[in-house]
């Protein structure tokens, strides 16, 4: 696609120090070394611009090598440029400026290399290499590092209320927009103190900016408070907080005039399914956050149960706790084995054992529907096809270091906890781990990035290159990031 320029016939320069020596007007800027990408620019324009820059005292390298500091391209299609750059195997690529032609023309006009600004950057190239001198905030969560420390809670909590309210009304666009905006603010290492602080940030629209301004001025938002006091919002929020009750059911109950749990439980015409019955039965416990110590205790229990069944099992903590969260709504584990096909029947064996131990309070098992020959699937589905089970386990206080996470002294000495187990085949392990580690927003943007920037399809099962028409193999999460041309983001930096 790109033509690697052929070295000039006359002399082959091996040492960069010589590079500028024979130029007519002498080199003025020793520490800036340009390279002009021929693609889109064309051969003759490239040589014209090279002459121009050299006449102004710039060093222009004919060959792209590690001495180059500024790469200038007229091709602003980030994905193809990136693929080519990656193929060049530069050691210092992360520190090189990858710029569009505007930086070049500005520099020519000024007669000196101008400072690199955001507008000069080829979008989505630089954020791939954060740490560059003018790192910008990427529109993709998978190119941002987001820890559990949120410096802008006051804004992100307000955005989440709006997003939720749109979600209840099935208005998808604005819902997603508020989630994206919230996610950008979560990634900031500083607290937004004025609207000016948000100037160069992506994904912040008119509505979000108005909200930020209002909160900055009054410490709260009228719009958010209106939603919070709205009866429909309150009721839907209450109903969906029950395990097994989704927005559809909540809406149905609301329409029938039900407003409280006792309304629902005393309404004779309502038939609760098994999941909802369990949800109401253990409501107090399940709606209380799970602590890290409780997650660790559950890890021991799952470990013990799985290893009693098969010794070569692989068990990994995933979900929010893998991202370093202090509290979660459940605990997620990947459970598998290197023995091909065995993963399909592993979970029923595990839950049988938990039942024998008398700690299985609820089990919703979903058998595997995974079929590699039906992939790639072009339409994203929320659920993956691996065998999985949604459980409620009885956790004894004595198993938890420092005791249970309860408000008052709980005389029962145990609590109910939600646990999810998923069991992918071993060769799908990395994809499942990446998918289940989350956060949801991080996953959404990984898939969006893959699709839009790399022409690839990513889900919990596969990574598929649409250009090459092939599946890309991965044994670790790092392999997947590398295939996508993304800097590796640690699990604790994925709290987008
Ligand atoms: P969770 O809903 O458990 O979220 O899903 P979480 O990030 O751990 O947060 P809390 O603390 O429990 O509330 C974990 C990840 O697993 C993915 C979700 O998209 C999320 O990123 N997931 C969940 C799937 O990919 N498939 C599923 O069937 C369920
Ligand atoms: Mn979870």
PDB file of N, CA and C in Angstrom, residues 136-234:
ATOM      1  N   UNK A 136      -3.217  13.787  23.970  1.00  0.00           N
ATOM      2  CA  UNK A 136      -4.574  14.293  24.091  1.00  0.00           C
ATOM      3  C   UNK A 136      -5.437  13.190  24.690  1.00  0.00           C
ATOM      4  N   UNK A 137      -6.645  13.568  25.084  1.00  0.00           N
ATOM      5  CA  UNK A 137      -7.564  12.562  25.605  1.00  0.00           C
ATOM      6  C   UNK A 137      -8.286  11.945  24.421  1.00  0.00           C
ATOM      7  N   UNK A 138      -8.210  10.649  24.306  1.00  0.00           N
ATOM      8  CA  UNK A 138      -8.827   9.966  23.175  1.00  0.00           C
ATOM      9  C   UNK A 138     -10.336   9.863  23.364  1.00  0.00           C
ATOM     10  N   UNK A 139     -11.058   9.814  22.257  1.00  0.00           N
ATOM     11  CA  UNK A 139     -12.508   9.609  22.333  1.00  0.00           C
ATOM     12  C   UNK A 139     -12.837   8.167  22.717  1.00  0.00           C
ATOM     13  N   UNK A 140     -11.835   7.273  22.634  1.00  0.00           N
ATOM     14  CA  UNK A 140     -12.055   5.859  22.954  1.00  0.00           C
ATOM     15  C   UNK A 140     -11.565   5.531  24.369  1.00  0.00           C
ATOM     16  N   UNK A 141     -12.437   4.943  25.161  1.00  0.00           N
ATOM     17  CA  UNK A 141     -12.075   4.577  26.532  1.00  0.00           C
ATOM     18  C   UNK A 141     -10.897   3.607  26.564  1.00  0.00           C
ATOM     19  N   UNK A 142     -10.747   2.801  25.503  1.00  0.00           N
ATOM     20  CA  UNK A 142      -9.658   1.818  25.482  1.00  0.00           C
ATOM     21  C   UNK A 142      -8.313   2.472  25.186  1.00  0.00           C
ATOM     22  N   UNK A 143      -8.294   3.774  24.956  1.00  0.00           N
ATOM     23  CA  UNK A 143      -7.043   4.502  24.813  1.00  0.00           C
ATOM     24  C   UNK A 143      -6.842   5.475  25.966  1.00  0.00           C
ATOM     25  N   UNK A 144      -7.621   5.270  27.029  1.00  0.00           N
ATOM     26  CA  UNK A 144      -7.458   6.100  28.225  1.00  0.00           C
ATOM     27  C   UNK A 144      -7.167   5.173  29.399  1.00  0.00           C
ATOM     28  N   UNK A 145      -6.487   5.714  30.400  1.00  0.00           N
ATOM     29  CA  UNK A 145      -6.220   4.930  31.601  1.00  0.00           C
ATOM     30  C   UNK A 145      -7.105   5.469  32.721  1.00  0.00           C
ATOM     31  N   UNK A 146      -8.033   4.637  33.165  1.00  0.00           N
ATOM     32  CA  UNK A 146      -9.019   5.100  34.137  1.00  0.00           C
ATOM     33  C   UNK A 146      -8.951   4.229  35.381  1.00  0.00           C
ATOM     34  N   UNK A 147      -8.439   4.799  36.464  1.00  0.00           N
ATOM     35  CA  UNK A 147      -8.346   4.032  37.711  1.00  0.00           C
ATOM     36  C   UNK A 147      -9.667   4.138  38.469  1.00  0.00           C
ATOM     37  N   UNK A 148      -9.721   3.559  39.659  1.00  0.00           N
ATOM     38  CA  UNK A 148     -10.962   3.647  40.434  1.00  0.00           C
ATOM     39  C   UNK A 148     -11.110   5.017  41.103  1.00  0.00           C
ATOM     40  N   UNK A 149     -10.044   5.801  41.045  1.00  0.00           N
ATOM     41  CA  UNK A 149     -10.113   7.127  41.653  1.00  0.00           C
ATOM     42  C   UNK A 149     -10.792   8.085  40.682  1.00  0.00           C
ATOM     43  N   UNK A 150     -11.957   8.563  41.059  1.00  0.00           N
ATOM     44  CA  UNK A 150     -12.720   9.452  40.189  1.00  0.00           C
ATOM     45  C   UNK A 150     -12.711  10.861  40.771  1.00  0.00           C
ATOM     46  N   UNK A 151     -12.024  11.768  40.083  1.00  0.00           N
ATOM     47  CA  UNK A 151     -11.893  13.145  40.575  1.00  0.00           C
ATOM     48  C   UNK A 151     -13.096  14.012  40.237  1.00  0.00           C
ATOM     49  N   UNK A 152     -14.025  13.461  39.474  1.00  0.00           N
ATOM     50  CA  UNK A 152     -15.139  14.284  39.002  1.00  0.00           C
ATOM     51  C   UNK A 152     -16.502  13.660  39.275  1.00  0.00           C
ATOM     52  N   UNK A 153     -16.574  13.010  40.433  1.00  0.00           N
ATOM     53  CA  UNK A 153     -17.791  12.303  40.840  1.00  0.00           C
ATOM     54  C   UNK A 153     -19.035  13.175  40.761  1.00  0.00           C
ATOM     55  N   UNK A 154     -18.890  14.404  41.200  1.00  0.00           N
ATOM     56  CA  UNK A 154     -20.034  15.314  41.230  1.00  0.00           C
ATOM     57  C   UNK A 154     -20.680  15.443  39.844  1.00  0.00           C
ATOM     58  N   UNK A 155     -19.851  15.393  38.792  1.00  0.00           N
ATOM     59  CA  UNK A 155     -20.397  15.456  37.423  1.00  0.00           C
ATOM     60  C   UNK A 155     -20.830  14.079  36.920  1.00  0.00           C
ATOM     61  N   UNK A 156     -19.977  13.084  37.151  1.00  0.00           N
ATOM     62  CA  UNK A 156     -20.265  11.769  36.563  1.00  0.00           C
ATOM     63  C   UNK A 156     -21.524  11.151  37.173  1.00  0.00           C
ATOM     64  N   UNK A 157     -21.772  11.431  38.450  1.00  0.00           N
ATOM     65  CA  UNK A 157     -22.995  10.901  39.064  1.00  0.00           C
ATOM     66  C   UNK A 157     -24.231  11.558  38.467  1.00  0.00           C
ATOM     67  N   UNK A 158     -24.126  12.846  38.185  1.00  0.00           N
ATOM     68  CA  UNK A 158     -25.240  13.558  37.544  1.00  0.00           C
ATOM     69  C   UNK A 158     -25.479  13.003  36.144  1.00  0.00           C
ATOM     70  N   UNK A 159     -24.397  12.779  35.391  1.00  0.00           N
ATOM     71  CA  UNK A 159     -24.523  12.232  34.034  1.00  0.00           C
ATOM     72  C   UNK A 159     -25.195  10.859  34.070  1.00  0.00           C
ATOM     73  N   UNK A 160     -24.833  10.074  35.081  1.00  0.00           N
ATOM     74  CA  UNK A 160     -25.365   8.710  35.161  1.00  0.00           C
ATOM     75  C   UNK A 160     -26.875   8.735  35.406  1.00  0.00           C
ATOM     76  N   UNK A 161     -27.344   9.691  36.204  1.00  0.00           N
ATOM     77  CA  UNK A 161     -28.791   9.818  36.428  1.00  0.00           C
ATOM     78  C   UNK A 161     -29.506  10.109  35.105  1.00  0.00           C
ATOM     79  N   UNK A 162     -28.925  11.035  34.336  1.00  0.00           N
ATOM     80  CA  UNK A 162     -29.531  11.359  33.037  1.00  0.00           C
ATOM     81  C   UNK A 162     -29.494  10.166  32.087  1.00  0.00           C
ATOM     82  N   UNK A 163     -28.352   9.479  32.060  1.00  0.00           N
ATOM     83  CA  UNK A 163     -28.216   8.309  31.179  1.00  0.00           C
ATOM     84  C   UNK A 163     -29.263   7.259  31.530  1.00  0.00           C
ATOM     85  N   UNK A 164     -29.416   7.026  32.823  1.00  0.00           N
ATOM     86  CA  UNK A 164     -30.378   6.036  33.296  1.00  0.00           C
ATOM     87  C   UNK A 164     -31.811   6.426  32.920  1.00  0.00           C
ATOM     88  N   UNK A 165     -32.098   7.707  33.096  1.00  0.00           N
ATOM     89  CA  UNK A 165     -33.433   8.194  32.782  1.00  0.00           C
ATOM     90  C   UNK A 165     -33.731   8.011  31.292  1.00  0.00           C
ATOM     91  N   UNK A 166     -32.741   8.312  30.430  1.00  0.00           N
ATOM     92  CA  UNK A 166     -32.922   8.064  28.996  1.00  0.00           C
ATOM     93  C   UNK A 166     -33.083   6.577  28.719  1.00  0.00           C
ATOM     94  N   UNK A 167     -32.347   5.766  29.461  1.00  0.00           N
ATOM     95  CA  UNK A 167     -32.412   4.318  29.282  1.00  0.00           C
ATOM     96  C   UNK A 167     -33.818   3.811  29.609  1.00  0.00           C
ATOM     97  N   UNK A 168     -34.387   4.298  30.699  1.00  0.00           N
ATOM     98  CA  UNK A 168     -35.749   3.908  31.076  1.00  0.00           C
ATOM     99  C   UNK A 168     -36.748   4.305  30.009  1.00  0.00           C
ATOM    100  N   UNK A 169     -36.439   5.392  29.287  1.00  0.00           N
ATOM    101  CA  UNK A 169     -37.346   5.839  28.238  1.00  0.00           C
ATOM    102  C   UNK A 169     -36.950   5.313  26.874  1.00  0.00           C
ATOM    103  N   UNK A 170     -35.969   4.402  26.878  1.00  0.00           N
ATOM    104  CA  UNK A 170     -35.490   3.776  25.637  1.00  0.00           C
ATOM    105  C   UNK A 170     -35.049   4.778  24.586  1.00  0.00           C
ATOM    106  N   UNK A 171     -34.390   5.850  25.054  1.00  0.00           N
ATOM    107  CA  UNK A 171     -33.818   6.817  24.118  1.00  0.00           C
ATOM    108  C   UNK A 171     -32.309   6.579  24.123  1.00  0.00           C
ATOM    109  N   UNK A 172     -31.849   5.863  23.092  1.00  0.00           N
ATOM    110  CA  UNK A 172     -30.503   5.318  23.120  1.00  0.00           C
ATOM    111  C   UNK A 172     -29.386   6.351  22.936  1.00  0.00           C
ATOM    112  N   UNK A 173     -29.565   7.234  21.952  1.00  0.00           N
ATOM    113  CA  UNK A 173     -28.504   8.201  21.609  1.00  0.00           C
ATOM    114  C   UNK A 173     -28.003   9.006  22.797  1.00  0.00           C
ATOM    115  N   UNK A 174     -28.875   9.829  23.386  1.00  0.00           N
ATOM    116  CA  UNK A 174     -28.449  10.648  24.522  1.00  0.00           C
ATOM    117  C   UNK A 174     -27.960   9.804  25.707  1.00  0.00           C
ATOM    118  N   UNK A 175     -28.529   8.631  25.877  1.00  0.00           N
ATOM    119  CA  UNK A 175     -28.107   7.754  26.963  1.00  0.00           C
ATOM    120  C   UNK A 175     -26.633   7.419  26.806  1.00  0.00           C
ATOM    121  N   UNK A 176     -26.268   7.000  25.616  1.00  0.00           N
ATOM    122  CA  UNK A 176     -24.878   6.649  25.316  1.00  0.00           C
ATOM    123  C   UNK A 176     -23.975   7.872  25.410  1.00  0.00           C
ATOM    124  N   UNK A 177     -24.487   9.008  24.932  1.00  0.00           N
ATOM    125  CA  UNK A 177     -23.693  10.245  24.956  1.00  0.00           C
ATOM    126  C   UNK A 177     -23.316  10.619  26.387  1.00  0.00           C
ATOM    127  N   UNK A 178     -24.276  10.498  27.318  1.00  0.00           N
ATOM    128  CA  UNK A 178     -23.971  10.829  28.716  1.00  0.00           C
ATOM    129  C   UNK A 178     -23.014   9.808  29.336  1.00  0.00           C
ATOM    130  N   UNK A 179     -23.143   8.552  28.946  1.00  0.00           N
ATOM    131  CA  UNK A 179     -22.215   7.532  29.454  1.00  0.00           C
ATOM    132  C   UNK A 179     -20.808   7.810  28.946  1.00  0.00           C
ATOM    133  N   UNK A 180     -20.690   8.181  27.658  1.00  0.00           N
ATOM    134  CA  UNK A 180     -19.368   8.494  27.090  1.00  0.00           C
ATOM    135  C   UNK A 180     -18.759   9.703  27.764  1.00  0.00           C
ATOM    136  N   UNK A 181     -19.562  10.726  27.960  1.00  0.00           N
ATOM    137  CA  UNK A 181     -19.065  11.951  28.586  1.00  0.00           C
ATOM    138  C   UNK A 181     -18.588  11.647  30.006  1.00  0.00           C
ATOM    139  N   UNK A 182     -19.392  10.883  30.734  1.00  0.00           N
ATOM    140  CA  UNK A 182     -19.022  10.526  32.111  1.00  0.00           C
ATOM    141  C   UNK A 182     -17.718   9.760  32.137  1.00  0.00           C
ATOM    142  N   UNK A 183     -17.570   8.880  31.170  1.00  0.00           N
ATOM    143  CA  UNK A 183     -16.370   8.059  31.101  1.00  0.00           C
ATOM    144  C   UNK A 183     -15.121   8.914  30.837  1.00  0.00           C
ATOM    145  N   UNK A 184     -15.256   9.928  29.984  1.00  0.00           N
ATOM    146  CA  UNK A 184     -14.118  10.831  29.722  1.00  0.00           C
ATOM    147  C   UNK A 184     -13.712  11.543  31.016  1.00  0.00           C
ATOM    148  N   UNK A 185     -14.711  12.059  31.745  1.00  0.00           N
ATOM    149  CA  UNK A 185     -14.395  12.785  32.989  1.00  0.00           C
ATOM    150  C   UNK A 185     -13.765  11.863  34.030  1.00  0.00           C
ATOM    151  N   UNK A 186     -14.195  10.602  34.043  1.00  0.00           N
ATOM    152  CA  UNK A 186     -13.621   9.651  35.000  1.00  0.00           C
ATOM    153  C   UNK A 186     -12.130   9.432  34.764  1.00  0.00           C
ATOM    154  N   UNK A 187     -11.692   9.598  33.527  1.00  0.00           N
ATOM    155  CA  UNK A 187     -10.288   9.320  33.199  1.00  0.00           C
ATOM    156  C   UNK A 187      -9.361  10.468  33.573  1.00  0.00           C
ATOM    157  N   UNK A 188      -9.932  11.627  33.912  1.00  0.00           N
ATOM    158  CA  UNK A 188      -9.083  12.793  34.167  1.00  0.00           C
ATOM    159  C   UNK A 188      -8.351  12.672  35.505  1.00  0.00           C
ATOM    160  N   UNK A 189      -7.086  13.106  35.496  1.00  0.00           N
ATOM    161  CA  UNK A 189      -6.303  13.050  36.731  1.00  0.00           C
ATOM    162  C   UNK A 189      -6.503  14.324  37.550  1.00  0.00           C
ATOM    163  N   UNK A 190      -7.323  15.226  37.023  1.00  0.00           N
ATOM    164  CA  UNK A 190      -7.608  16.465  37.756  1.00  0.00           C
ATOM    165  C   UNK A 190      -9.109  16.655  37.899  1.00  0.00           C
ATOM    166  N   UNK A 191      -9.479  17.564  38.806  1.00  0.00           N
ATOM    167  CA  UNK A 191     -10.886  17.881  39.006  1.00  0.00           C
ATOM    168  C   UNK A 191     -11.257  19.049  38.107  1.00  0.00           C
ATOM    169  N   UNK A 192     -12.361  18.918  37.389  1.00  0.00           N
ATOM    170  CA  UNK A 192     -12.802  20.023  36.536  1.00  0.00           C
ATOM    171  C   UNK A 192     -13.300  21.168  37.416  1.00  0.00           C
ATOM    172  N   UNK A 193     -12.675  22.346  37.276  1.00  0.00           N
ATOM    173  CA  UNK A 193     -13.031  23.492  38.128  1.00  0.00           C
ATOM    174  C   UNK A 193     -13.684  24.619  37.333  1.00  0.00           C
ATOM    175  N   UNK A 194     -13.512  24.577  36.023  1.00  0.00           N
ATOM    176  CA  UNK A 194     -14.162  25.578  35.180  1.00  0.00           C
ATOM    177  C   UNK A 194     -14.485  24.930  33.844  1.00  0.00           C
ATOM    178  N   UNK A 195     -15.387  25.567  33.088  1.00  0.00           N
ATOM    179  CA  UNK A 195     -15.758  25.008  31.800  1.00  0.00           C
ATOM    180  C   UNK A 195     -14.551  24.958  30.868  1.00  0.00           C
ATOM    181  N   UNK A 196     -13.626  25.907  31.078  1.00  0.00           N
ATOM    182  CA  UNK A 196     -12.402  25.944  30.276  1.00  0.00           C
ATOM    183  C   UNK A 196     -11.593  24.670  30.394  1.00  0.00           C
ATOM    184  N   UNK A 197     -11.653  24.041  31.582  1.00  0.00           N
ATOM    185  CA  UNK A 197     -10.916  22.785  31.785  1.00  0.00           C
ATOM    186  C   UNK A 197     -11.367  21.680  30.838  1.00  0.00           C
ATOM    187  N   UNK A 198     -12.580  21.817  30.313  1.00  0.00           N
ATOM    188  CA  UNK A 198     -13.134  20.742  29.483  1.00  0.00           C
ATOM    189  C   UNK A 198     -12.960  21.024  27.991  1.00  0.00           C
ATOM    190  N   UNK A 199     -12.329  22.148  27.695  1.00  0.00           N
ATOM    191  CA  UNK A 199     -12.235  22.640  26.314  1.00  0.00           C
ATOM    192  C   UNK A 199     -11.757  21.611  25.291  1.00  0.00           C
ATOM    193  N   UNK A 200     -10.652  20.926  25.592  1.00  0.00           N
ATOM    194  CA  UNK A 200     -10.083  20.018  24.592  1.00  0.00           C
ATOM    195  C   UNK A 200     -10.556  18.582  24.748  1.00  0.00           C
ATOM    196  N   UNK A 201     -11.577  18.374  25.587  1.00  0.00           N
ATOM    197  CA  UNK A 201     -12.000  16.997  25.826  1.00  0.00           C
ATOM    198  C   UNK A 201     -12.987  16.510  24.762  1.00  0.00           C
ATOM    199  N   UNK A 202     -12.848  15.251  24.361  1.00  0.00           N
ATOM    200  CA  UNK A 202     -13.796  14.708  23.390  1.00  0.00           C
ATOM    201  C   UNK A 202     -15.112  14.311  24.069  1.00  0.00           C
ATOM    202  N   UNK A 203     -16.122  14.044  23.283  1.00  0.00           N
ATOM    203  CA  UNK A 203     -17.394  13.452  23.733  1.00  0.00           C
ATOM    204  C   UNK A 203     -18.236  14.336  24.651  1.00  0.00           C
ATOM    205  N   UNK A 204     -17.903  15.614  24.778  1.00  0.00           N
ATOM    206  CA  UNK A 204     -18.747  16.477  25.610  1.00  0.00           C
ATOM    207  C   UNK A 204     -19.575  17.371  24.702  1.00  0.00           C
ATOM    208  N   UNK A 205     -20.870  17.126  24.663  1.00  0.00           N
ATOM    209  CA  UNK A 205     -21.754  17.912  23.811  1.00  0.00           C
ATOM    210  C   UNK A 205     -22.329  19.114  24.540  1.00  0.00           C
ATOM    211  N   UNK A 206     -23.241  19.817  23.856  1.00  0.00           N
ATOM    212  CA  UNK A 206     -23.895  21.004  24.408  1.00  0.00           C
ATOM    213  C   UNK A 206     -24.553  20.725  25.764  1.00  0.00           C
ATOM    214  N   UNK A 207     -25.374  19.672  25.756  1.00  0.00           N
ATOM    215  CA  UNK A 207     -26.152  19.333  26.939  1.00  0.00           C
ATOM    216  C   UNK A 207     -25.238  19.043  28.144  1.00  0.00           C
ATOM    217  N   UNK A 208     -24.178  18.266  27.907  1.00  0.00           N
ATOM    218  CA  UNK A 208     -23.268  17.935  29.012  1.00  0.00           C
ATOM    219  C   UNK A 208     -22.566  19.176  29.537  1.00  0.00           C
ATOM    220  N   UNK A 209     -22.187  20.052  28.609  1.00  0.00           N
ATOM    221  CA  UNK A 209     -21.481  21.274  29.029  1.00  0.00           C
ATOM    222  C   UNK A 209     -22.383  22.186  29.859  1.00  0.00           C
ATOM    223  N   UNK A 210     -23.656  22.262  29.443  1.00  0.00           N
ATOM    224  CA  UNK A 210     -24.614  23.066  30.218  1.00  0.00           C
ATOM    225  C   UNK A 210     -24.729  22.510  31.631  1.00  0.00           C
ATOM    226  N   UNK A 211     -24.767  21.199  31.707  1.00  0.00           N
ATOM    227  CA  UNK A 211     -24.895  20.533  33.002  1.00  0.00           C
ATOM    228  C   UNK A 211     -23.669  20.807  33.877  1.00  0.00           C
ATOM    229  N   UNK A 212     -22.495  20.703  33.271  1.00  0.00           N
ATOM    230  CA  UNK A 212     -21.249  20.969  34.001  1.00  0.00           C
ATOM    231  C   UNK A 212     -21.261  22.399  34.536  1.00  0.00           C
ATOM    232  N   UNK A 213     -21.686  23.315  33.673  1.00  0.00           N
ATOM    233  CA  UNK A 213     -21.715  24.728  34.054  1.00  0.00           C
ATOM    234  C   UNK A 213     -22.656  24.960  35.235  1.00  0.00           C
ATOM    235  N   UNK A 214     -23.827  24.335  35.152  1.00  0.00           N
ATOM    236  CA  UNK A 214     -24.822  24.477  36.212  1.00  0.00           C
ATOM    237  C   UNK A 214     -24.284  23.929  37.539  1.00  0.00           C
ATOM    238  N   UNK A 215     -23.630  22.778  37.466  1.00  0.00           N
ATOM    239  CA  UNK A 215     -23.098  22.164  38.684  1.00  0.00           C
ATOM    240  C   UNK A 215     -21.943  23.004  39.241  1.00  0.00           C
ATOM    241  N   UNK A 216     -21.134  23.551  38.351  1.00  0.00           N
ATOM    242  CA  UNK A 216     -20.028  24.400  38.802  1.00  0.00           C
ATOM    243  C   UNK A 216     -20.564  25.629  39.540  1.00  0.00           C
ATOM    244  N   UNK A 217     -21.663  26.158  39.015  1.00  0.00           N
ATOM    245  CA  UNK A 217     -22.210  27.394  39.580  1.00  0.00           C
ATOM    246  C   UNK A 217     -23.009  27.150  40.864  1.00  0.00           C
ATOM    247  N   UNK A 218     -23.868  26.111  40.839  1.00  0.00           N
ATOM    248  CA  UNK A 218     -24.782  25.924  41.972  1.00  0.00           C
ATOM    249  C   UNK A 218     -24.469  24.707  42.835  1.00  0.00           C
ATOM    250  N   UNK A 219     -23.501  23.916  42.414  1.00  0.00           N
ATOM    251  CA  UNK A 219     -23.174  22.714  43.175  1.00  0.00           C
ATOM    252  C   UNK A 219     -24.149  21.576  42.936  1.00  0.00           C
ATOM    253  N   UNK A 220     -25.183  21.824  42.153  1.00  0.00           N
ATOM    254  CA  UNK A 220     -26.157  20.777  41.833  1.00  0.00           C
ATOM    255  C   UNK A 220     -26.884  21.145  40.541  1.00  0.00           C
ATOM    256  N   UNK A 221     -27.652  20.175  40.032  1.00  0.00           N
ATOM    257  CA  UNK A 221     -28.350  20.430  38.784  1.00  0.00           C
ATOM    258  C   UNK A 221     -29.849  20.285  38.976  1.00  0.00           C
ATOM    259  N   UNK A 222     -30.574  21.281  38.503  1.00  0.00           N
ATOM    260  CA  UNK A 222     -32.020  21.295  38.618  1.00  0.00           C
ATOM    261  C   UNK A 222     -32.632  20.126  37.849  1.00  0.00           C
ATOM    262  N   UNK A 223     -32.086  19.908  36.656  1.00  0.00           N
ATOM    263  CA  UNK A 223     -32.586  18.829  35.803  1.00  0.00           C
ATOM    264  C   UNK A 223     -32.441  17.463  36.483  1.00  0.00           C
ATOM    265  N   UNK A 224     -31.267  17.244  37.084  1.00  0.00           N
ATOM    266  CA  UNK A 224     -31.014  15.970  37.763  1.00  0.00           C
ATOM    267  C   UNK A 224     -31.949  15.809  38.961  1.00  0.00           C
ATOM    268  N   UNK A 225     -32.117  16.875  39.716  1.00  0.00           N
ATOM    269  CA  UNK A 225     -32.999  16.803  40.885  1.00  0.00           C
ATOM    270  C   UNK A 225     -34.437  16.525  40.500  1.00  0.00           C
ATOM    271  N   UNK A 226     -34.834  17.072  39.351  1.00  0.00           N
ATOM    272  CA  UNK A 226     -36.195  16.821  38.870  1.00  0.00           C
ATOM    273  C   UNK A 226     -36.389  15.333  38.565  1.00  0.00           C
ATOM    274  N   UNK A 227     -35.371  14.750  37.922  1.00  0.00           N
ATOM    275  CA  UNK A 227     -35.455  13.317  37.601  1.00  0.00           C
ATOM    276  C   UNK A 227     -35.496  12.486  38.887  1.00  0.00           C
ATOM    277  N   UNK A 228     -34.609  12.826  39.824  1.00  0.00           N
ATOM    278  CA  UNK A 228     -34.518  12.053  41.060  1.00  0.00           C
ATOM    279  C   UNK A 228     -35.819  12.073  41.855  1.00  0.00           C
ATOM    280  N   UNK A 229     -36.594  13.140  41.693  1.00  0.00           N
ATOM    281  CA  UNK A 229     -37.841  13.215  42.449  1.00  0.00           C
ATOM    282  C   UNK A 229     -39.043  12.731  41.631  1.00  0.00           C
ATOM    283  N   UNK A 230     -38.758  12.305  40.402  1.00  0.00           N
ATOM    284  CA  UNK A 230     -39.829  11.838  39.531  1.00  0.00           C
ATOM    285  C   UNK A 230     -40.290  10.444  39.950  1.00  0.00           C
ATOM    286  N   UNK A 231     -41.609  10.275  40.059  1.00  0.00           N
ATOM    287  CA  UNK A 231     -42.157   9.018  40.569  1.00  0.00           C
ATOM    288  C   UNK A 231     -41.837   7.826  39.674  1.00  0.00           C
ATOM    289  N   UNK A 232     -41.946   8.047  38.387  1.00  0.00           N
ATOM    290  CA  UNK A 232     -41.681   6.952  37.447  1.00  0.00           C
ATOM    291  C   UNK A 232     -40.224   6.506  37.544  1.00  0.00           C
ATOM    292  N   UNK A 233     -39.317   7.486  37.546  1.00  0.00           N
ATOM    293  CA  UNK A 233     -37.884   7.161  37.652  1.00  0.00           C
ATOM    294  C   UNK A 233     -37.610   6.386  38.942  1.00  0.00           C
ATOM    295  N   UNK A 234     -38.159   6.917  40.047  1.00  0.00           N
ATOM    296  CA  UNK A 234     -37.939   6.268  41.355  1.00  0.00           C
ATOM    297  C   UNK A 234     -38.450   4.834  41.371  1.00  0.00           C
TER     298      UNK A 234
END
